[in-house]
Amino acid sequence: MKKTAEQIQGDLLRPVLRTSWRFPLAVAALGIVVAAGLSAWIYQAYTGIGVAGINRPVFWGFYITNFVFWIGISHAGTLISAILRLSNATWRRPITRCAEVITVFALMIGAMFPLIHLGRPWLFFWLVPYPSERRLWPNYRSPLLWDFFAINTYLIGSLTFLVLPIIPDCALLRDKCVGWRRRVYSILSLGWRGTQRQWHQLETAMHIMAIVIIPVAVSVHTIVSWDFAMTLVPMWHSTIFAPYFVAGAIFSGIAALIIAMVFLRSFLHLEEYLNLRCFDNLGKLLLVMSLLWFYFIFAERLTTWYGNTRSEMDVLWLTQRGSYRGLFWLMVCCNFVIPFPLLAVKKLRTILGTFLASITVVIGMWIERYLIIVPSLSHKFLPYAWGNYHPTWVEITITIATFSGMALLYILFSKIVPIISVWELKAGLRQ
Amino acid sequence: MSHRWGMAVDLDRCTGCSACVVACQAENNVPTAGEESARRGRAMHWIRIERYYEGEFPNLRVKFQPVLCQQCDNAPCEPVCPTYASYHTSEGLNGQVYNRCIGTRYCANACPYTVRTFNFFNPAWNKPLDLQLNPDVSIRQVGVMEKCTFCVQRIKASEIQAKAEGRGLKAGEPTPACVQSCAPKALVFGDLNDSESEVSRLARSQRGTKLLTELGTQPKITYLQRGSWDEKNG
Amino acid sequence: MNSENDILVVCSEPDLARQSVNALLSAGIPNSDIILLSSEPLEHGEVPLQQRTLMPWIVACGAVGAGIGGFLLASLTQESYAIHTGGMQVVTLWADGIITYELTMLGAILTTGVVFLITSALRGRGQFPYAPEVSDGKVLVGAASVPASLRNEIIETLKRFGEIKQGRTSDSST
């Protein structure tokens, strides 16, 4: 059923203008979990990083897993918003803002983890290049510095990419609201009037941002992968890490987007906008990324296995046959075996099908990050330095709290700003 | 000419007595991790004795291998530190500046020998060990990485003393704590830039190998042993 | 803009807007004095108003400037306090290249944001007429600062396309 512009406006503004009883309940429940995570972090900062499960030799565990995972999730927005915008795919219109929001919040959460995992987190600002009294600047040869620059650039870029098209919708809300809300939205809309010149500036800016944000996003997860690939650790020192991580990021990002869309459409009654066509197209993209993921992991493991060097083979067998085999084969099931039929068979590629596939993909990708980091560190070169890793309640609590935090931020955002871009949808009507 | 400090470890002399481990702990204020932490893999020893068994009973052979920071020339732990806490000194040592360390633990992951230890909590010494702390060595806070420094405090003290007295370094000075305490004299320390020093002579020995040379780290510790690990010549 | 002498017509459809713009152009109103307010962007072909922007060039300059700045930051600060690590040179082109690249992109992003804010948002307040009809889906077309001699002619031209609004609209952005 083709909707008119007024109907679209009404439907999309309704979640912002009207609040059901479920909203404060959800905020409270998620807020409690986030508070628990925050307390765990404060406890850790006060007592010492030793309350986490890391040890010698596994010096990086859950926190870096989460870091890579959330930065990976943040690639949702870039793909959907920027690439589909540049290729003029019309089905992207309802989902661009959903995706861009995931990017911004996932980046913020991911960027917290380098702070959480530091031994002396109060000194994190030493990574910022500023003229200090120690006459010491940060070490630009370190991949962690590249991380700092890349993640900050991507964060600022995706914030810009998100905020710019929100301005016309804030202007819309300014006109539709009264009282204190009107004042808030008029500040947020920054003097937007809708003149031809303003629209032209906005579209030019969005076009530039779409072009710029894609190489930034590719570089961000490449640089995150180089945190590992620049070392000599067995099965880390691989050139495949850069494209492998980027592909994995887009993979998990699309899955996260699908999950977010399913919740949005049922809670906010946006079924007609986040419809089967969107899920069908995203499902096909997810299928392509699942195949790509399988290709990368196969290529990486085949090369390692064929090369047959001692230390790398030890780690390879550790994941495939040794103590990590349960997680490894679960990961393969979650990332490929289960999603493949659900997404490849047209009859199964329904909204429920893509939702289930996305859940398994998110779980599988988290396990994949864990299996990249921990087995290699636990089994480096010298046998006397081998060890095991077990997470503690602190790490588990903080991990769960980040998922809650993501959901909470998402819910709060959809209450303040329409989660589907009103002006873009209305503009799409006339095409 | 400046110095280039190196070490030779004679595995045929090492008895595994671990006096070097104790001496290092005493000299460098290495914290006691405690039984619980040690069980979790957080022992803090800067030098460890690795023990390898060879052969079958009754032809059993035990080899002891002290592993400490190899002070690599191409140290993989150095470029990855974002705050320059791990860096290369002009005398060829891999320096660790405790004040610069913010605890990313990247260096420990990058080190192929896993010789770096981390302060997971603020260090504590059971009484009366707190009375024997060495005033020449600073105590590290929680979140700071540490490792063998070749007893840089002793190296610096010797150099300063020699300069004050207007002479060069005497034979046998400086001596790290582990070298000083080694009864069978398995550990030898000295200046690799001095081709006549004992450590240079041993570094050129036929019995000499280095750990993990295939990685290209260029370690400065030479391990001396009569035969390869796999030789079955008793 | 937004003076006593503005004349605006409230068109209910973009088609009417196009016709009214054509009428204004043929009545001799210059391009820069034509006001067009809408709730979604009107495509280029729809309304024959030229739009030019220097934004891409400014962004390119900002990006290049930030890139050069980034390279200088990395290389000069490393040289100023040369600390050797891992057998590498002190100033490495690989690593400094990455920093330069990221700062180039950051420069492009920030310049885009700043240029947009300055040209559209900050200068927009008070300069453009505030028209709540736009949020109802109407398109407002008009002429700015019409001299008294032409007022009647313009009003007559625009009357066919919709309701006329004259003068200074409420500047209340609140």
mmCIF file of N, CA and C in Angstrom, chain A residues 6 9 129 134-137 139-141 145-146 149-150 153 156-157 160 164 167 171-172 174-176 182 186-187 190-205 208-209 212-213 215-216 219 223 226 423 426-427 430-431, chain C residues 14 36-44 46 51-53 55-56 59 73-74 77-78 81 83 85 88-90 92 95-96 98-99 101-103 105-106 108-110 112-113 116-117 119-121 124-126 128-130 132 135-136 171 173-174:
data_model
loop_
_atom_site.group_PDB
_atom_site.id
_atom_site.type_symbol
_atom_site.label_atom_id
_atom_site.label_comp_id
_atom_site.label_asym_id
_atom_site.label_seq_id
_atom_site.Cartn_x
_atom_site.Cartn_y
_atom_site.Cartn_z
ATOM 1 N N GLU A 6 1.982 12.524 4.266
ATOM 2 C CA GLU A 6 1.461 12.804 5.611
ATOM 3 C C GLU A 6 1.427 11.552 6.449
ATOM 4 N N GLN A 9 4.891 10.706 7.561
ATOM 5 C CA GLN A 9 5.317 11.584 8.643
ATOM 6 C C GLN A 9 4.685 11.180 9.953
ATOM 7 N N PRO A 129 48.461 13.060 21.216
ATOM 8 C CA PRO A 129 49.661 13.853 20.945
ATOM 9 C C PRO A 129 49.490 15.290 21.428
ATOM 10 N N ARG A 134 56.961 16.270 29.830
ATOM 11 C CA ARG A 134 57.987 15.232 29.742
ATOM 12 C C ARG A 134 58.722 15.302 28.406
ATOM 13 N N ARG A 135 58.335 16.215 27.549
ATOM 14 C CA ARG A 135 58.859 16.357 26.184
ATOM 15 C C ARG A 135 58.690 15.077 25.396
ATOM 16 N N LEU A 136 57.723 14.291 25.789
ATOM 17 C CA LEU A 136 57.529 12.988 25.178
ATOM 18 C C LEU A 136 56.229 12.995 24.372
ATOM 19 N N TRP A 137 56.322 12.558 23.128
ATOM 20 C CA TRP A 137 55.141 12.417 22.295
ATOM 21 C C TRP A 137 54.822 10.926 22.186
ATOM 22 N N ASN A 139 54.204 7.174 20.584
ATOM 23 C CA ASN A 139 55.022 6.418 19.649
ATOM 24 C C ASN A 139 54.192 6.077 18.421
ATOM 25 N N TYR A 140 54.405 6.808 17.341
ATOM 26 C CA TYR A 140 53.596 6.585 16.155
ATOM 27 C C TYR A 140 53.898 5.262 15.483
ATOM 28 N N ARG A 141 54.955 4.585 15.904
ATOM 29 C CA ARG A 141 55.241 3.284 15.313
ATOM 30 C C ARG A 141 54.356 2.199 15.910
ATOM 31 N N LEU A 145 48.659 3.423 18.496
ATOM 32 C CA LEU A 145 48.492 4.826 18.108
ATOM 33 C C LEU A 145 47.673 4.934 16.829
ATOM 34 N N TRP A 146 47.942 4.001 15.899
ATOM 35 C CA TRP A 146 47.151 4.012 14.674
ATOM 36 C C TRP A 146 45.671 3.792 15.021
ATOM 37 N N PHE A 149 44.124 7.073 16.316
ATOM 38 C CA PHE A 149 43.757 8.007 15.261
ATOM 39 C C PHE A 149 42.606 7.478 14.419
ATOM 40 N N ALA A 150 42.671 6.204 14.078
ATOM 41 C CA ALA A 150 41.655 5.649 13.179
ATOM 42 C C ALA A 150 40.287 5.650 13.838
ATOM 43 N N THR A 153 38.926 9.174 14.192
ATOM 44 C CA THR A 153 38.477 9.703 12.903
ATOM 45 C C THR A 153 37.143 9.078 12.513
ATOM 46 N N ILE A 156 34.272 10.490 14.742
ATOM 47 C CA ILE A 156 33.858 11.830 14.350
ATOM 48 C C ILE A 156 33.154 11.778 12.994
ATOM 49 N N GLY A 157 33.685 10.953 12.107
ATOM 50 C CA GLY A 157 33.072 10.849 10.786
ATOM 51 C C GLY A 157 31.668 10.285 10.847
ATOM 52 N N THR A 160 29.256 12.797 12.349
ATOM 53 C CA THR A 160 28.877 13.795 11.343
ATOM 54 C C THR A 160 27.871 13.195 10.369
ATOM 55 N N LEU A 164 24.169 15.063 10.433
ATOM 56 C CA LEU A 164 23.763 15.978 9.351
ATOM 57 C C LEU A 164 22.338 15.720 8.845
ATOM 58 N N ILE A 167 19.207 16.847 11.059
ATOM 59 C CA ILE A 167 18.817 18.243 11.239
ATOM 60 C C ILE A 167 17.444 18.557 10.607
ATOM 61 N N ALA A 171 14.044 19.747 12.607
ATOM 62 C CA ALA A 171 13.240 20.917 12.246
ATOM 63 C C ALA A 171 11.769 20.540 12.147
ATOM 64 N N LEU A 172 11.507 19.363 11.602
ATOM 65 C CA LEU A 172 10.131 18.868 11.519
ATOM 66 C C LEU A 172 9.522 18.737 12.907
ATOM 67 N N ARG A 174 10.512 20.250 15.567
ATOM 68 C CA ARG A 174 10.364 21.588 16.134
ATOM 69 C C ARG A 174 9.010 22.179 15.773
ATOM 70 N N ASP A 175 8.595 21.945 14.526
ATOM 71 C CA ASP A 175 7.324 22.518 14.109
ATOM 72 C C ASP A 175 6.134 21.751 14.661
ATOM 73 N N LYS A 176 6.349 20.484 14.981
ATOM 74 C CA LYS A 176 5.212 19.677 15.426
ATOM 75 C C LYS A 176 5.051 19.665 16.935
ATOM 76 N N ARG A 182 9.717 21.841 22.023
ATOM 77 C CA ARG A 182 9.933 22.703 20.866
ATOM 78 C C ARG A 182 11.251 23.448 20.995
ATOM 79 N N SER A 186 14.354 23.042 18.505
ATOM 80 C CA SER A 186 14.814 24.184 17.711
ATOM 81 C C SER A 186 16.302 24.398 17.892
ATOM 82 N N ILE A 187 16.818 24.048 19.078
ATOM 83 C CA ILE A 187 18.273 24.114 19.243
ATOM 84 C C ILE A 187 18.940 23.041 18.390
ATOM 85 N N LEU A 190 19.243 23.728 14.617
ATOM 86 C CA LEU A 190 20.305 24.653 14.200
ATOM 87 C C LEU A 190 19.869 25.644 13.129
ATOM 88 N N GLY A 191 18.642 26.133 13.214
ATOM 89 C CA GLY A 191 18.264 27.166 12.267
ATOM 90 C C GLY A 191 17.935 26.635 10.881
ATOM 91 N N TRP A 192 17.524 25.415 10.782
ATOM 92 C CA TRP A 192 17.186 24.821 9.500
ATOM 93 C C TRP A 192 15.842 25.373 9.012
ATOM 94 N N ARG A 193 15.826 25.833 7.784
ATOM 95 C CA ARG A 193 14.580 26.375 7.236
ATOM 96 C C ARG A 193 14.098 25.563 6.048
ATOM 97 N N GLY A 194 14.948 24.808 5.460
ATOM 98 C CA GLY A 194 14.534 24.049 4.288
ATOM 99 C C GLY A 194 14.695 24.811 2.991
ATOM 100 N N THR A 195 15.593 25.786 2.967
ATOM 101 C CA THR A 195 15.772 26.502 1.706
ATOM 102 C C THR A 195 16.527 25.617 0.720
ATOM 103 N N GLN A 196 16.409 26.006 -0.517
ATOM 104 C CA GLN A 196 17.054 25.257 -1.580
ATOM 105 C C GLN A 196 18.547 25.172 -1.332
ATOM 106 N N ARG A 197 19.108 26.284 -0.887
ATOM 107 C CA ARG A 197 20.552 26.307 -0.677
ATOM 108 C C ARG A 197 20.947 25.351 0.445
ATOM 109 N N GLN A 198 20.149 25.351 1.517
ATOM 110 C CA GLN A 198 20.463 24.460 2.621
ATOM 111 C C GLN A 198 20.374 23.000 2.186
ATOM 112 N N TRP A 199 19.355 22.664 1.431
ATOM 113 C CA TRP A 199 19.243 21.294 0.953
ATOM 114 C C TRP A 199 20.429 20.914 0.082
ATOM 115 N N HIS A 200 20.822 21.853 -0.759
ATOM 116 C CA HIS A 200 21.946 21.552 -1.641
ATOM 117 C C HIS A 200 23.216 21.345 -0.844
ATOM 118 N N GLN A 201 23.422 22.206 0.171
ATOM 119 C CA GLN A 201 24.612 22.043 1.024
ATOM 120 C C GLN A 201 24.562 20.705 1.731
ATOM 121 N N LEU A 202 23.373 20.357 2.229
ATOM 122 C CA LEU A 202 23.254 19.101 2.962
ATOM 123 C C LEU A 202 23.552 17.914 2.062
ATOM 124 N N GLU A 203 22.977 17.937 0.879
ATOM 125 C CA GLU A 203 23.196 16.790 -0.014
ATOM 126 C C GLU A 203 24.648 16.716 -0.464
ATOM 127 N N THR A 204 25.257 17.865 -0.697
ATOM 128 C CA THR A 204 26.683 17.845 -1.042
ATOM 129 C C THR A 204 27.494 17.282 0.111
ATOM 130 N N ALA A 205 27.183 17.757 1.317
ATOM 131 C CA ALA A 205 27.924 17.275 2.478
ATOM 132 C C ALA A 205 27.749 15.775 2.646
ATOM 133 N N ILE A 208 29.835 13.963 0.067
ATOM 134 C CA ILE A 208 31.265 13.949 0.424
ATOM 135 C C ILE A 208 31.496 12.960 1.557
ATOM 136 N N MET A 209 30.641 13.008 2.575
ATOM 137 C CA MET A 209 30.819 12.117 3.713
ATOM 138 C C MET A 209 30.715 10.664 3.297
ATOM 139 N N VAL A 212 33.951 9.748 1.780
ATOM 140 C CA VAL A 212 35.089 9.744 2.702
ATOM 141 C C VAL A 212 34.978 8.631 3.722
ATOM 142 N N ILE A 213 33.751 8.328 4.170
ATOM 143 C CA ILE A 213 33.619 7.403 5.295
ATOM 144 C C ILE A 213 33.958 5.973 4.911
ATOM 145 N N PRO A 215 36.518 4.649 2.872
ATOM 146 C CA PRO A 215 37.918 4.288 3.146
ATOM 147 C C PRO A 215 38.293 4.390 4.616
ATOM 148 N N VAL A 216 37.632 5.314 5.348
ATOM 149 C CA VAL A 216 37.929 5.391 6.774
ATOM 150 C C VAL A 216 37.513 4.097 7.461
ATOM 151 N N SER A 219 39.833 1.368 6.746
ATOM 152 C CA SER A 219 41.114 1.517 7.436
ATOM 153 C C SER A 219 40.991 1.216 8.922
ATOM 154 N N ILE A 223 43.342 -1.458 10.744
ATOM 155 C CA ILE A 223 44.314 -1.075 11.762
ATOM 156 C C ILE A 223 44.082 -1.863 13.042
ATOM 157 N N TRP A 226 45.723 -5.008 12.649
ATOM 158 C CA TRP A 226 47.164 -4.902 12.726
ATOM 159 C C TRP A 226 47.685 -4.857 14.157
ATOM 160 N N TRP A 423 12.537 12.764 5.979
ATOM 161 C CA TRP A 423 12.661 13.512 4.720
ATOM 162 C C TRP A 423 13.192 12.636 3.603
ATOM 163 N N LYS A 426 10.263 10.611 2.356
ATOM 164 C CA LYS A 426 9.338 11.431 1.571
ATOM 165 C C LYS A 426 9.950 11.772 0.218
ATOM 166 N N ALA A 427 11.244 12.030 0.205
ATOM 167 C CA ALA A 427 11.903 12.320 -1.069
ATOM 168 C C ALA A 427 11.876 11.099 -1.971
ATOM 169 N N ARG A 430 8.788 10.414 -4.363
ATOM 170 C CA ARG A 430 8.574 11.092 -5.645
ATOM 171 C C ARG A 430 9.511 10.585 -6.721
ATOM 172 N N GLN A 431 10.317 9.552 -6.390
ATOM 173 C CA GLN A 431 11.238 9.062 -7.422
ATOM 174 C C GLN A 431 10.604 7.982 -8.257
ATOM 175 N N PRO C 14 5.018 20.265 -5.493
ATOM 176 C CA PRO C 14 6.270 20.706 -6.126
ATOM 177 C C PRO C 14 6.071 21.188 -7.560
ATOM 178 N N LEU C 36 13.116 29.508 -1.880
ATOM 179 C CA LEU C 36 12.418 28.234 -2.077
ATOM 180 C C LEU C 36 12.565 27.443 -0.789
ATOM 181 N N LEU C 37 11.447 27.154 -0.139
ATOM 182 C CA LEU C 37 11.490 26.410 1.117
ATOM 183 C C LEU C 37 10.689 25.133 0.947
ATOM 184 N N SER C 38 11.288 23.988 1.308
ATOM 185 C CA SER C 38 10.561 22.728 1.173
ATOM 186 C C SER C 38 10.982 21.788 2.290
ATOM 187 N N SER C 39 10.165 20.752 2.495
ATOM 188 C CA SER C 39 10.480 19.814 3.569
ATOM 189 C C SER C 39 11.306 18.642 3.077
ATOM 190 N N GLU C 40 11.529 18.571 1.788
ATOM 191 C CA GLU C 40 12.482 17.573 1.313
ATOM 192 C C GLU C 40 13.186 18.165 0.105
ATOM 193 N N PRO C 41 14.344 17.654 -0.233
ATOM 194 C CA PRO C 41 15.085 18.279 -1.335
ATOM 195 C C PRO C 41 14.363 18.063 -2.658
ATOM 196 N N LEU C 42 14.274 19.147 -3.431
ATOM 197 C CA LEU C 42 13.680 19.026 -4.762
ATOM 198 C C LEU C 42 14.789 18.730 -5.749
ATOM 199 N N GLU C 43 14.539 17.766 -6.585
ATOM 200 C CA GLU C 43 15.588 17.329 -7.493
ATOM 201 C C GLU C 43 16.000 18.447 -8.425
ATOM 202 N N HIS C 44 17.188 18.299 -8.969
ATOM 203 C CA HIS C 44 17.741 19.344 -9.842
ATOM 204 C C HIS C 44 16.826 19.702 -10.995
ATOM 205 N N GLU C 46 13.735 19.394 -11.280
ATOM 206 C CA GLU C 46 12.390 19.835 -10.962
ATOM 207 C C GLU C 46 12.275 21.343 -10.964
ATOM 208 N N GLN C 51 22.311 26.003 -8.402
ATOM 209 C CA GLN C 51 22.938 25.951 -7.093
ATOM 210 C C GLN C 51 24.393 25.618 -7.293
ATOM 211 N N ARG C 52 25.217 26.418 -6.723
ATOM 212 C CA ARG C 52 26.626 26.076 -6.764
ATOM 213 C C ARG C 52 27.159 26.106 -5.359
ATOM 214 N N THR C 53 28.075 25.257 -5.122
ATOM 215 C CA THR C 53 28.701 25.306 -3.811
ATOM 216 C C THR C 53 30.183 25.019 -3.957
ATOM 217 N N MET C 55 31.805 23.766 -1.542
ATOM 218 C CA MET C 55 32.137 22.848 -0.450
ATOM 219 C C MET C 55 33.168 21.795 -0.842
ATOM 220 N N PRO C 56 33.015 21.088 -1.963
ATOM 221 C CA PRO C 56 34.021 20.049 -2.250
ATOM 222 C C PRO C 56 35.439 20.604 -2.312
ATOM 223 N N VAL C 59 36.626 21.331 1.200
ATOM 224 C CA VAL C 59 36.898 20.082 1.896
ATOM 225 C C VAL C 59 38.224 19.491 1.448
ATOM 226 N N LEU C 73 53.372 16.531 12.216
ATOM 227 C CA LEU C 73 53.253 16.192 13.628
ATOM 228 C C LEU C 73 54.015 14.916 13.931
ATOM 229 N N ALA C 74 53.763 13.883 13.125
ATOM 230 C CA ALA C 74 54.397 12.597 13.415
ATOM 231 C C ALA C 74 55.905 12.672 13.215
ATOM 232 N N THR C 77 57.813 15.462 15.643
ATOM 233 C CA THR C 77 57.861 15.129 17.064
ATOM 234 C C THR C 77 58.728 13.907 17.305
ATOM 235 N N GLN C 78 58.746 12.975 16.368
ATOM 236 C CA GLN C 78 59.611 11.825 16.556
ATOM 237 C C GLN C 78 61.070 12.212 16.462
ATOM 238 N N TYR C 81 62.607 14.108 19.766
ATOM 239 C CA TYR C 81 63.062 13.325 20.915
ATOM 240 C C TYR C 81 63.205 11.909 20.379
ATOM 241 N N ILE C 83 63.727 8.341 19.925
ATOM 242 C CA ILE C 83 63.825 7.153 20.772
ATOM 243 C C ILE C 83 63.809 5.951 19.842
ATOM 244 N N THR C 85 63.441 2.117 18.742
ATOM 245 C CA THR C 85 62.690 0.933 19.125
ATOM 246 C C THR C 85 62.875 -0.130 18.074
ATOM 247 N N MET C 88 64.057 -0.343 14.249
ATOM 248 C CA MET C 88 63.433 0.469 13.196
ATOM 249 C C MET C 88 64.073 1.842 13.150
ATOM 250 N N GLN C 89 63.847 2.548 12.049
ATOM 251 C CA GLN C 89 64.263 3.948 12.017
ATOM 252 C C GLN C 89 63.368 4.719 12.969
ATOM 253 N N VAL C 90 63.794 5.918 13.311
ATOM 254 C CA VAL C 90 62.991 6.727 14.214
ATOM 255 C C VAL C 90 61.760 7.272 13.486
ATOM 256 N N THR C 92 59.468 6.509 10.531
ATOM 257 C CA THR C 92 59.163 5.463 9.545
ATOM 258 C C THR C 92 58.045 5.966 8.647
ATOM 259 N N ALA C 95 54.504 3.939 9.151
ATOM 260 C CA ALA C 95 53.653 4.327 10.275
ATOM 261 C C ALA C 95 53.169 5.764 10.114
ATOM 262 N N ASP C 96 54.098 6.648 9.723
ATOM 263 C CA ASP C 96 53.697 8.051 9.571
ATOM 264 C C ASP C 96 52.701 8.198 8.434
ATOM 265 N N ILE C 98 50.317 6.082 7.769
ATOM 266 C CA ILE C 98 48.997 5.759 8.317
ATOM 267 C C ILE C 98 48.433 6.947 9.083
ATOM 268 N N ILE C 99 49.268 7.559 9.897
ATOM 269 C CA ILE C 99 48.808 8.729 10.662
ATOM 270 C C ILE C 99 48.375 9.841 9.700
ATOM 271 N N TYR C 101 47.319 9.548 6.624
ATOM 272 C CA TYR C 101 46.064 9.165 5.973
ATOM 273 C C TYR C 101 44.876 9.432 6.887
ATOM 274 N N GLU C 102 44.974 8.997 8.136
ATOM 275 C CA GLU C 102 43.837 9.173 9.034
ATOM 276 C C GLU C 102 43.536 10.648 9.264
ATOM 277 N N LEU C 103 44.583 11.435 9.425
ATOM 278 C CA LEU C 103 44.347 12.855 9.666
ATOM 279 C C LEU C 103 43.843 13.558 8.415
ATOM 280 N N MET C 105 41.740 12.198 6.302
ATOM 281 C CA MET C 105 40.303 11.908 6.326
ATOM 282 C C MET C 105 39.608 12.722 7.404
ATOM 283 N N LEU C 106 40.273 12.858 8.554
ATOM 284 C CA LEU C 106 39.652 13.635 9.622
ATOM 285 C C LEU C 106 39.495 15.082 9.196
ATOM 286 N N ALA C 108 39.058 16.124 6.156
ATOM 287 C CA ALA C 108 37.928 16.202 5.227
ATOM 288 C C ALA C 108 36.609 16.200 5.995
ATOM 289 N N ILE C 109 36.504 15.331 6.991
ATOM 290 C CA ILE C 109 35.253 15.221 7.743
ATOM 291 C C ILE C 109 34.956 16.501 8.488
ATOM 292 N N LEU C 110 35.955 16.997 9.214
ATOM 293 C CA LEU C 110 35.723 18.191 10.019
ATOM 294 C C LEU C 110 35.416 19.394 9.141
ATOM 295 N N THR C 112 34.008 19.350 6.198
ATOM 296 C CA THR C 112 32.632 19.213 5.726
ATOM 297 C C THR C 112 31.657 19.698 6.774
ATOM 298 N N GLY C 113 31.836 19.209 7.996
ATOM 299 C CA GLY C 113 30.924 19.595 9.061
ATOM 300 C C GLY C 113 30.931 21.082 9.313
ATOM 301 N N PHE C 116 29.426 23.118 6.430
ATOM 302 C CA PHE C 116 27.970 22.985 6.437
ATOM 303 C C PHE C 116 27.354 23.822 7.542
ATOM 304 N N LEU C 117 27.932 23.722 8.733
ATOM 305 C CA LEU C 117 27.378 24.473 9.850
ATOM 306 C C LEU C 117 27.384 25.968 9.561
ATOM 307 N N THR C 119 27.694 27.653 6.595
ATOM 308 C CA THR C 119 26.921 28.169 5.467
ATOM 309 C C THR C 119 25.437 27.912 5.633
ATOM 310 N N SER C 120 25.051 26.820 6.253
ATOM 311 C CA SER C 120 23.626 26.520 6.312
ATOM 312 C C SER C 120 23.010 26.829 7.647
ATOM 313 N N ALA C 121 23.579 26.323 8.670
ATOM 314 C CA ALA C 121 22.879 26.377 9.935
ATOM 315 C C ALA C 121 23.068 27.706 10.637
ATOM 316 N N GLY C 124 21.799 30.523 8.843
ATOM 317 C CA GLY C 124 20.394 30.378 8.501
ATOM 318 C C GLY C 124 19.480 31.118 9.437
ATOM 319 N N ARG C 125 19.924 31.166 10.707
ATOM 320 C CA ARG C 125 19.045 31.790 11.688
ATOM 321 C C ARG C 125 18.794 33.245 11.330
ATOM 322 N N GLY C 126 17.538 33.581 11.279
ATOM 323 C CA GLY C 126 17.187 34.983 11.054
ATOM 324 C C GLY C 126 17.320 35.406 9.614
ATOM 325 N N PHE C 128 16.741 33.390 6.885
ATOM 326 C CA PHE C 128 15.695 32.833 6.033
ATOM 327 C C PHE C 128 14.365 32.919 6.749
ATOM 328 N N PRO C 129 13.323 33.073 6.009
ATOM 329 C CA PRO C 129 12.015 33.184 6.659
ATOM 330 C C PRO C 129 11.624 31.864 7.304
ATOM 331 N N TYR C 130 11.000 31.988 8.464
ATOM 332 C CA TYR C 130 10.536 30.786 9.140
ATOM 333 C C TYR C 130 9.108 30.499 8.701
ATOM 334 N N PRO C 132 6.257 27.535 9.128
ATOM 335 C CA PRO C 132 5.809 26.224 9.603
ATOM 336 C C PRO C 132 5.007 25.432 8.577
ATOM 337 N N SER C 135 6.601 22.211 7.130
ATOM 338 C CA SER C 135 6.525 20.907 7.788
ATOM 339 C C SER C 135 5.250 20.177 7.456
ATOM 340 N N ASP C 136 4.269 20.894 6.931
ATOM 341 C CA ASP C 136 3.041 20.218 6.507
ATOM 342 C C ASP C 136 3.154 19.706 5.090
ATOM 343 N N ASP C 171 10.128 35.527 13.062
ATOM 344 C CA ASP C 171 11.502 35.012 13.099
ATOM 345 C C ASP C 171 11.663 33.989 14.210
ATOM 346 N N SER C 173 12.290 31.142 15.868
ATOM 347 C CA SER C 173 12.747 29.786 15.631
ATOM 348 C C SER C 173 12.370 28.923 16.805
ATOM 349 N N THR C 174 11.762 29.524 17.793
ATOM 350 C CA THR C 174 11.268 28.752 18.947
ATOM 351 C C THR C 174 9.810 28.445 18.764
#
